[in-house]
PDB file of C-alpha atoms in Angstrom:
ATOM      1  CA  MET A   1      -0.062   0.044  -0.015  1.00  0.00           C
ATOM      2  CA  GLY A   2       1.102   3.565  -0.667  1.00  0.00           C
ATOM      3  CA  ASP A   3       1.834   5.967   2.092  1.00  0.00           C
ATOM      4  CA  LEU A   4      -1.473   7.348   3.209  1.00  0.00           C
ATOM      5  CA  ASN A   5       0.361  10.758   3.979  1.00  0.00           C
ATOM      6  CA  GLU A   6       1.243  11.345   0.414  1.00  0.00           C
ATOM      7  CA  PRO A   7      -0.929  14.179  -1.212  1.00  0.00           C
ATOM      8  CA  PRO A   8      -3.525  12.733  -3.674  1.00  0.00           C
ATOM      9  CA  VAL A   9      -2.588  12.923  -7.393  1.00  0.00           C
ATOM     10  CA  GLU A  10      -4.724  15.202  -9.324  1.00  0.00           C
ATOM     11  CA  ALA A  11      -6.143  13.810 -12.490  1.00  0.00           C
ATOM     12  CA  SER A  12      -5.577  16.032 -15.761  1.00  0.00           C
ATOM     13  CA  MET A  13      -6.775  15.899 -19.300  1.00  0.00           C
ATOM     14  CA  GLU A  14      -4.934  17.405 -22.342  1.00  0.00           C
ATOM     15  CA  LEU A  15      -6.803  18.247 -25.560  1.00  0.00           C
ATOM     16  CA  GLU A  16      -5.475  16.038 -28.284  1.00  0.00           C
ATOM     17  CA  HIS A  17      -7.967  16.685 -31.177  1.00  0.00           C
ATOM     18  CA  ALA A  18     -10.798  19.103 -32.026  1.00  0.00           C
ATOM     19  CA  ILE A  19     -13.607  18.171 -34.293  1.00  0.00           C
ATOM     20  CA  GLY A  20     -16.037  20.540 -35.675  1.00  0.00           C
ATOM     21  CA  PHE A  21     -17.084  24.031 -35.350  1.00  0.00           C
ATOM     22  CA  ALA A  22     -20.289  25.462 -33.815  1.00  0.00           C
ATOM     23  CA  GLY A  23     -20.373  28.640 -35.928  1.00  0.00           C
ATOM     24  CA  SER A  24     -22.343  30.598 -33.279  1.00  0.00           C
ATOM     25  CA  LEU A  25     -19.577  33.141 -32.892  1.00  0.00           C
ATOM     26  CA  ARG A  26     -18.780  35.935 -35.346  1.00  0.00           C
ATOM     27  CA  ASP A  27     -15.317  36.081 -36.733  1.00  0.00           C
ATOM     28  CA  CYS A  28     -14.078  32.996 -35.132  1.00  0.00           C
ATOM     29  CA  LEU A  29     -13.247  30.977 -38.117  1.00  0.00           C
ATOM     30  CA  GLN A  30     -10.482  32.339 -40.395  1.00  0.00           C
ATOM     31  CA  PHE A  31      -8.817  31.073 -43.435  1.00  0.00           C
ATOM     32  CA  HIS A  32      -5.073  31.533 -43.190  1.00  0.00           C
ATOM     33  CA  PRO A  33      -3.354  33.268 -46.112  1.00  0.00           C
ATOM     34  CA  ASN A  34      -0.806  30.280 -46.579  1.00  0.00           C
ATOM     35  CA  GLY A  35      -3.867  28.412 -48.213  1.00  0.00           C
ATOM     36  CA  ARG A  36      -3.593  25.453 -46.163  1.00  0.00           C
ATOM     37  CA  ASP A  37      -4.512  26.077 -42.654  1.00  0.00           C
ATOM     38  CA  VAL A  38      -7.804  27.537 -40.877  1.00  0.00           C
ATOM     39  CA  VAL A  39      -7.762  29.245 -37.491  1.00  0.00           C
ATOM     40  CA  TYR A  40     -10.805  28.973 -35.265  1.00  0.00           C
ATOM     41  CA  ALA A  41     -11.843  29.091 -31.687  1.00  0.00           C
ATOM     42  CA  ALA A  42     -12.861  26.043 -29.509  1.00  0.00           C
ATOM     43  CA  GLY A  43     -13.706  27.396 -26.053  1.00  0.00           C
ATOM     44  CA  GLY A  44     -10.730  29.233 -24.627  1.00  0.00           C
ATOM     45  CA  CYS A  45      -8.280  27.731 -27.057  1.00  0.00           C
ATOM     46  CA  VAL A  46      -7.191  28.791 -30.695  1.00  0.00           C
ATOM     47  CA  VAL A  47      -7.046  25.966 -32.968  1.00  0.00           C
ATOM     48  CA  VAL A  48      -4.805  26.073 -36.008  1.00  0.00           C
ATOM     49  CA  ALA A  49      -5.796  23.087 -38.282  1.00  0.00           C
ATOM     50  CA  ASP A  50      -4.296  21.707 -41.544  1.00  0.00           C
ATOM     51  CA  LEU A  51      -6.865  21.323 -44.206  1.00  0.00           C
ATOM     52  CA  SER A  52      -4.930  18.872 -46.080  1.00  0.00           C
ATOM     53  CA  ASP A  53      -4.290  16.619 -42.939  1.00  0.00           C
ATOM     54  CA  PRO A  54      -7.158  16.432 -40.390  1.00  0.00           C
ATOM     55  CA  HIS A  55      -4.509  14.946 -37.708  1.00  0.00           C
ATOM     56  CA  ASN A  56      -2.310  17.977 -37.960  1.00  0.00           C
ATOM     57  CA  GLN A  57      -3.703  20.518 -35.254  1.00  0.00           C
ATOM     58  CA  VAL A  58      -1.834  22.984 -33.082  1.00  0.00           C
ATOM     59  CA  PHE A  59      -3.566  24.407 -30.102  1.00  0.00           C
ATOM     60  CA  LEU A  60      -2.743  27.925 -28.592  1.00  0.00           C
ATOM     61  CA  ARG A  61      -3.646  28.094 -25.068  1.00  0.00           C
ATOM     62  CA  GLY A  62      -3.592  31.457 -22.997  1.00  0.00           C
ATOM     63  CA  HIS A  63      -7.129  32.388 -22.476  1.00  0.00           C
ATOM     64  CA  ASP A  64      -9.094  31.763 -19.149  1.00  0.00           C
ATOM     65  CA  ASP A  65     -12.735  32.277 -20.733  1.00  0.00           C
ATOM     66  CA  PHE A  66     -14.299  31.591 -23.968  1.00  0.00           C
ATOM     67  CA  ILE A  67     -12.767  33.332 -27.246  1.00  0.00           C
ATOM     68  CA  THR A  68     -15.280  35.682 -28.896  1.00  0.00           C
ATOM     69  CA  SER A  69     -13.135  37.109 -31.627  1.00  0.00           C
ATOM     70  CA  ILE A  70     -10.171  36.077 -33.995  1.00  0.00           C
ATOM     71  CA  ALA A  71      -8.247  37.966 -36.590  1.00  0.00           C
ATOM     72  CA  VAL A  72      -5.501  36.766 -38.907  1.00  0.00           C
ATOM     73  CA  SER A  73      -2.982  39.488 -40.295  1.00  0.00           C
ATOM     74  CA  PRO A  74      -2.867  39.929 -43.972  1.00  0.00           C
ATOM     75  CA  SER A  75       0.310  38.047 -44.403  1.00  0.00           C
ATOM     76  CA  GLY A  76      -0.578  35.563 -41.725  1.00  0.00           C
ATOM     77  CA  ARG A  77       2.226  36.511 -39.464  1.00  0.00           C
ATOM     78  CA  TYR A  78       0.080  37.281 -36.541  1.00  0.00           C
ATOM     79  CA  ILE A  79      -3.099  35.923 -35.070  1.00  0.00           C
ATOM     80  CA  ALA A  80      -5.080  38.008 -32.539  1.00  0.00           C
ATOM     81  CA  SER A  81      -7.738  36.493 -30.282  1.00  0.00           C
ATOM     82  CA  GLY A  82      -9.936  38.239 -27.793  1.00  0.00           C
ATOM     83  CA  GLN A  83     -12.111  36.639 -25.067  1.00  0.00           C
ATOM     84  CA  ARG A  84     -15.127  37.557 -22.805  1.00  0.00           C
ATOM     85  CA  GLY A  85     -15.186  37.738 -19.019  1.00  0.00           C
ATOM     86  CA  ASP A  86     -13.685  40.171 -16.439  1.00  0.00           C
ATOM     87  CA  ASN A  87     -10.103  39.769 -17.762  1.00  0.00           C
ATOM     88  CA  ALA A  88     -11.173  40.305 -21.558  1.00  0.00           C
ATOM     89  CA  ASP A  89      -7.565  39.787 -22.549  1.00  0.00           C
ATOM     90  CA  ILE A  90      -6.377  40.159 -26.151  1.00  0.00           C
ATOM     91  CA  ILE A  91      -3.512  37.716 -27.113  1.00  0.00           C
ATOM     92  CA  VAL A  92      -1.469  38.235 -30.169  1.00  0.00           C
ATOM     93  CA  TRP A  93       0.349  35.041 -31.435  1.00  0.00           C
ATOM     94  CA  ASP A  94       3.333  34.585 -33.602  1.00  0.00           C
ATOM     95  CA  PHE A  95       1.961  32.041 -36.228  1.00  0.00           C
ATOM     96  CA  GLU A  96       5.068  30.519 -37.499  1.00  0.00           C
ATOM     97  CA  GLU A  97       6.530  29.908 -34.029  1.00  0.00           C
ATOM     98  CA  LYS A  98       2.995  29.157 -32.516  1.00  0.00           C
ATOM     99  CA  ARG A  99       3.878  31.190 -29.374  1.00  0.00           C
ATOM    100  CA  LEU A 100       2.213  34.204 -27.370  1.00  0.00           C
ATOM    101  CA  LEU A 101       3.674  37.483 -28.523  1.00  0.00           C
ATOM    102  CA  TYR A 102       1.846  40.014 -26.642  1.00  0.00           C
ATOM    103  CA  ARG A 103      -1.003  40.061 -24.127  1.00  0.00           C
ATOM    104  CA  MET A 104      -3.163  43.237 -23.960  1.00  0.00           C
ATOM    105  CA  GLN A 105      -5.176  43.817 -20.779  1.00  0.00           C
ATOM    106  CA  SER A 106      -7.050  47.203 -21.008  1.00  0.00           C
ATOM    107  CA  HIS A 107     -10.523  45.885 -21.794  1.00  0.00           C
ATOM    108  CA  ASP A 108     -13.242  44.866 -19.409  1.00  0.00           C
ATOM    109  CA  HIS A 109     -16.290  42.547 -19.838  1.00  0.00           C
ATOM    110  CA  GLY A 110     -15.268  41.195 -23.402  1.00  0.00           C
ATOM    111  CA  ILE A 111     -14.145  41.716 -26.797  1.00  0.00           C
ATOM    112  CA  ALA A 112     -16.433  42.426 -29.696  1.00  0.00           C
ATOM    113  CA  CYS A 113     -13.811  42.476 -32.619  1.00  0.00           C
ATOM    114  CA  VAL A 114     -10.184  42.530 -33.512  1.00  0.00           C
ATOM    115  CA  SER A 115      -8.700  43.720 -36.744  1.00  0.00           C
ATOM    116  CA  PHE A 116      -5.237  44.128 -38.303  1.00  0.00           C
ATOM    117  CA  SER A 117      -4.449  47.116 -40.415  1.00  0.00           C
ATOM    118  CA  HIS A 118      -3.298  46.482 -44.073  1.00  0.00           C
ATOM    119  CA  ASP A 119       0.241  46.788 -43.328  1.00  0.00           C
ATOM    120  CA  GLU A 120       0.091  44.678 -40.088  1.00  0.00           C
ATOM    121  CA  LYS A 121       1.493  47.667 -37.977  1.00  0.00           C
ATOM    122  CA  LEU A 122      -1.651  48.226 -36.120  1.00  0.00           C
ATOM    123  CA  LEU A 123      -4.264  46.094 -34.330  1.00  0.00           C
ATOM    124  CA  LEU A 124      -7.694  47.357 -33.393  1.00  0.00           C
ATOM    125  CA  SER A 125      -9.759  46.031 -30.782  1.00  0.00           C
ATOM    126  CA  VAL A 126     -13.362  46.894 -29.791  1.00  0.00           C
ATOM    127  CA  GLY A 127     -14.999  46.025 -26.458  1.00  0.00           C
ATOM    128  CA  VAL A 128     -18.465  44.816 -25.987  1.00  0.00           C
ATOM    129  CA  VAL A 129     -21.190  47.412 -25.242  1.00  0.00           C
ATOM    130  CA  ALA A 130     -20.648  47.220 -21.339  1.00  0.00           C
ATOM    131  CA  ASP A 131     -16.793  48.091 -22.059  1.00  0.00           C
ATOM    132  CA  ASN A 132     -17.463  50.504 -24.915  1.00  0.00           C
ATOM    133  CA  ARG A 133     -13.895  51.314 -25.516  1.00  0.00           C
ATOM    134  CA  LEU A 134     -11.776  51.230 -28.700  1.00  0.00           C
ATOM    135  CA  PHE A 135      -8.004  50.643 -28.545  1.00  0.00           C
ATOM    136  CA  VAL A 136      -5.384  50.657 -31.214  1.00  0.00           C
ATOM    137  CA  TRP A 137      -2.025  48.680 -30.544  1.00  0.00           C
ATOM    138  CA  ASP A 138       1.407  49.066 -32.132  1.00  0.00           C
ATOM    139  CA  MET A 139       2.382  45.683 -33.266  1.00  0.00           C
ATOM    140  CA  ALA A 140       6.154  46.577 -33.055  1.00  0.00           C
ATOM    141  CA  THR A 141       6.046  46.808 -29.265  1.00  0.00           C
ATOM    142  CA  GLY A 142       2.655  45.551 -28.313  1.00  0.00           C
ATOM    143  CA  LEU A 143       1.848  48.943 -26.598  1.00  0.00           C
ATOM    144  CA  LEU A 144      -1.090  51.024 -26.708  1.00  0.00           C
ATOM    145  CA  ASN A 145      -1.214  53.802 -29.610  1.00  0.00           C
ATOM    146  CA  ALA A 146      -4.566  55.342 -29.316  1.00  0.00           C
ATOM    147  CA  GLN A 147      -7.922  54.947 -27.627  1.00  0.00           C
ATOM    148  CA  ALA A 148     -11.494  56.259 -27.623  1.00  0.00           C
ATOM    149  CA  THR A 149     -14.996  55.554 -26.645  1.00  0.00           C
ATOM    150  CA  ALA A 150     -16.335  53.262 -29.210  1.00  0.00           C
ATOM    151  CA  VAL A 151     -19.890  54.617 -29.238  1.00  0.00           C
ATOM    152  CA  GLN A 152     -20.405  58.159 -28.394  1.00  0.00           C
ATOM    153  CA  ASN A 153     -23.256  60.082 -26.786  1.00  0.00           C
ATOM    154  CA  GLY A 154     -23.943  57.410 -24.339  1.00  0.00           C
ATOM    155  CA  ALA A 155     -26.006  55.231 -26.944  1.00  0.00           C
ATOM    156  CA  GLN A 156     -26.217  51.559 -26.090  1.00  0.00           C
ATOM    157  CA  GLN A 157     -25.300  50.181 -29.293  1.00  0.00           C
ATOM    158  CA  ASP A 158     -23.231  47.040 -29.870  1.00  0.00           C
ATOM    159  CA  THR A 159     -20.153  46.992 -31.951  1.00  0.00           C
ATOM    160  CA  ASN A 160     -20.177  43.955 -34.082  1.00  0.00           C
ATOM    161  CA  CYS A 161     -17.599  44.276 -36.671  1.00  0.00           C
ATOM    162  CA  ALA A 162     -14.705  46.486 -37.883  1.00  0.00           C
ATOM    163  CA  ALA A 163     -12.434  46.835 -40.973  1.00  0.00           C
ATOM    164  CA  TRP A 164      -9.377  48.895 -41.943  1.00  0.00           C
ATOM    165  CA  GLY A 165      -9.423  50.790 -45.050  1.00  0.00           C
ATOM    166  CA  GLY A 166      -5.878  51.653 -45.934  1.00  0.00           C
ATOM    167  CA  PHE A 167      -4.673  55.368 -45.578  1.00  0.00           C
ATOM    168  CA  PHE A 168      -7.255  58.232 -45.199  1.00  0.00           C
ATOM    169  CA  LYS A 169      -7.334  60.411 -48.207  1.00  0.00           C
ATOM    170  CA  ASP A 170      -7.312  64.168 -48.436  1.00  0.00           C
ATOM    171  CA  ILE A 171      -9.644  66.407 -50.434  1.00  0.00           C
ATOM    172  CA  LYS A 172      -7.779  65.698 -53.671  1.00  0.00           C
ATOM    173  CA  ARG A 173      -8.051  61.856 -52.893  1.00  0.00           C
ATOM    174  CA  ARG A 174      -4.517  61.577 -52.163  1.00  0.00           C
ATOM    175  CA  ASP A 175      -3.251  59.163 -49.393  1.00  0.00           C
ATOM    176  CA  THR A 176      -2.293  60.859 -46.192  1.00  0.00           C
ATOM    177  CA  ASN A 177      -0.373  59.436 -43.233  1.00  0.00           C
ATOM    178  CA  ASN A 178      -3.444  58.856 -41.328  1.00  0.00           C
ATOM    179  CA  TYR A 179      -4.967  55.255 -41.105  1.00  0.00           C
ATOM    180  CA  MET A 180      -8.608  54.735 -41.896  1.00  0.00           C
ATOM    181  CA  PHE A 181     -11.104  52.038 -40.411  1.00  0.00           C
ATOM    182  CA  ALA A 182     -14.768  51.647 -39.747  1.00  0.00           C
ATOM    183  CA  THR A 183     -16.899  50.139 -37.107  1.00  0.00           C
ATOM    184  CA  GLY A 184     -20.366  48.591 -37.440  1.00  0.00           C
ATOM    185  CA  GLY A 185     -23.051  47.347 -35.421  1.00  0.00           C
ATOM    186  CA  ALA A 186     -26.663  47.722 -34.126  1.00  0.00           C
ATOM    187  CA  ASN A 187     -28.141  50.626 -36.266  1.00  0.00           C
ATOM    188  CA  MET A 188     -24.891  52.128 -36.861  1.00  0.00           C
ATOM    189  CA  LEU A 189     -21.597  52.567 -38.947  1.00  0.00           C
ATOM    190  CA  ARG A 190     -18.705  54.966 -38.029  1.00  0.00           C
ATOM    191  CA  LEU A 191     -15.645  56.056 -39.783  1.00  0.00           C
ATOM    192  CA  TRP A 192     -12.441  56.714 -38.082  1.00  0.00           C
ATOM    193  CA  ALA A 193      -9.076  58.222 -39.203  1.00  0.00           C
ATOM    194  CA  LEU A 194      -5.993  58.111 -36.815  1.00  0.00           C
ATOM    195  CA  ASP A 195      -2.659  59.653 -36.680  1.00  0.00           C
ATOM    196  CA  PRO A 196      -0.366  56.918 -35.556  1.00  0.00           C
ATOM    197  CA  VAL A 197       2.391  59.269 -34.601  1.00  0.00           C
ATOM    198  CA  THR A 198       0.424  61.444 -32.172  1.00  0.00           C
ATOM    199  CA  GLY A 199      -2.314  59.050 -31.341  1.00  0.00           C
ATOM    200  CA  THR A 200      -4.983  61.707 -32.218  1.00  0.00           C
ATOM    201  CA  TRP A 201      -8.283  61.377 -34.210  1.00  0.00           C
ATOM    202  CA  PRO A 202      -8.582  63.597 -37.308  1.00  0.00           C
ATOM    203  CA  VAL A 203     -11.875  61.714 -37.806  1.00  0.00           C
ATOM    204  CA  MET A 204     -13.414  60.239 -34.654  1.00  0.00           C
ATOM    205  CA  GLY A 205     -16.319  57.913 -35.033  1.00  0.00           C
ATOM    206  CA  GLU A 206     -18.074  60.103 -37.709  1.00  0.00           C
ATOM    207  CA  PRO A 207     -21.612  58.352 -38.489  1.00  0.00           C
ATOM    208  CA  LEU A 208     -22.296  57.112 -41.997  1.00  0.00           C
ATOM    209  CA  THR A 209     -25.913  57.652 -42.617  1.00  0.00           C
ATOM    210  CA  ALA A 210     -28.090  55.777 -45.142  1.00  0.00           C
ATOM    211  CA  HIS A 211     -31.042  58.210 -45.185  1.00  0.00           C
ATOM    212  CA  GLY A 212     -33.496  56.415 -43.030  1.00  0.00           C
ATOM    213  CA  HIS A 213     -32.051  52.820 -43.797  1.00  0.00           C
ATOM    214  CA  ILE A 214     -31.748  51.450 -40.417  1.00  0.00           C
ATOM    215  CA  ARG A 215     -29.963  47.929 -40.135  1.00  0.00           C
ATOM    216  CA  ASN A 216     -27.976  45.820 -37.631  1.00  0.00           C
ATOM    217  CA  TYR A 217     -24.539  45.609 -39.458  1.00  0.00           C
ATOM    218  CA  THR A 218     -22.814  42.359 -38.966  1.00  0.00           C
ATOM    219  CA  CYS A 219     -19.818  42.555 -41.446  1.00  0.00           C
ATOM    220  CA  ILE A 220     -18.088  45.348 -43.281  1.00  0.00           C
ATOM    221  CA  GLN A 221     -15.407  45.588 -45.886  1.00  0.00           C
ATOM    222  CA  PHE A 222     -13.812  48.224 -47.889  1.00  0.00           C
ATOM    223  CA  SER A 223     -13.350  48.121 -51.780  1.00  0.00           C
ATOM    224  CA  GLN A 224     -10.012  47.479 -53.151  1.00  0.00           C
ATOM    225  CA  ASP A 225      -9.654  51.139 -54.041  1.00  0.00           C
ATOM    226  CA  LYS A 226     -10.937  52.139 -50.585  1.00  0.00           C
ATOM    227  CA  ASN A 227     -13.363  54.456 -52.013  1.00  0.00           C
ATOM    228  CA  TRP A 228     -16.508  52.426 -50.943  1.00  0.00           C
ATOM    229  CA  LEU A 229     -17.436  50.606 -47.766  1.00  0.00           C
ATOM    230  CA  TYR A 230     -19.919  47.535 -48.048  1.00  0.00           C
ATOM    231  CA  ALA A 231     -21.921  46.614 -44.958  1.00  0.00           C
ATOM    232  CA  GLY A 232     -23.789  43.265 -44.561  1.00  0.00           C
ATOM    233  CA  SER A 233     -26.688  43.112 -42.134  1.00  0.00           C
ATOM    234  CA  SER A 234     -28.825  40.773 -40.133  1.00  0.00           C
ATOM    235  CA  SER A 235     -31.704  41.294 -42.605  1.00  0.00           C
ATOM    236  CA  GLY A 236     -29.642  39.668 -45.306  1.00  0.00           C
ATOM    237  CA  ASP A 237     -28.927  42.643 -47.553  1.00  0.00           C
ATOM    238  CA  MET A 238     -25.961  44.809 -48.275  1.00  0.00           C
ATOM    239  CA  THR A 239     -25.459  48.507 -48.229  1.00  0.00           C
ATOM    240  CA  SER A 240     -22.687  50.438 -50.012  1.00  0.00           C
ATOM    241  CA  PHE A 241     -21.284  53.895 -48.789  1.00  0.00           C
ATOM    242  CA  GLN A 242     -19.151  56.125 -50.840  1.00  0.00           C
ATOM    243  CA  ILE A 243     -16.341  57.273 -48.624  1.00  0.00           C
ATOM    244  CA  LYS A 244     -15.732  60.427 -50.958  1.00  0.00           C
ATOM    245  CA  SER A 245     -19.259  61.723 -50.475  1.00  0.00           C
ATOM    246  CA  ARG A 246     -19.806  60.671 -46.769  1.00  0.00           C
TER     247      ARG A 246
END
């Protein structure tokens, strides 16, 4: 018999394989630019799965609650994942090395969406309505670059989606040094321009109106020339906004 004074051995289980995807979370299934892998959330774990080999999976662990949003950078170098809960952490992962690169801990309650800029220099994170904050992070350092209130005037509107649109253009449609992105959600679309050097906002959440056309926007994307913003909604239709004449 063993020593009765020995501490009990704690049983543990380690995730070996994940099968299936519920699809109930927005932006939690991403196709990697390498054309081979998919990245998705399974509870509090990020799964990187090889489409050509169902047995080849990598699990990225670091969250202590369910993941609510995932983004893959344009080149595939980075993965960002945000979670719900009191901690509401965002983790940036190095895809090639499959390791934690940065942990951002400024949000509360939960993360609504995360998105990388076109050049991968910046990461945008937007909190749920209870948090109502928007942060932009510098990918060279993992430090905060700028912050703002996600929805102004105390409106209780959920932000569901975000998209970067390259550089903001001046009146002659020439690129400036300011980055442009949009956020969308319940009955609202907003346009932003950020000066990454000073962390200030030349355009701060300017509403995009559709003349009485009210929708709950669930996904947004800029056109290739960045002159149009396309917004899909929960009603199943799509609305286009011309940025030049906003």
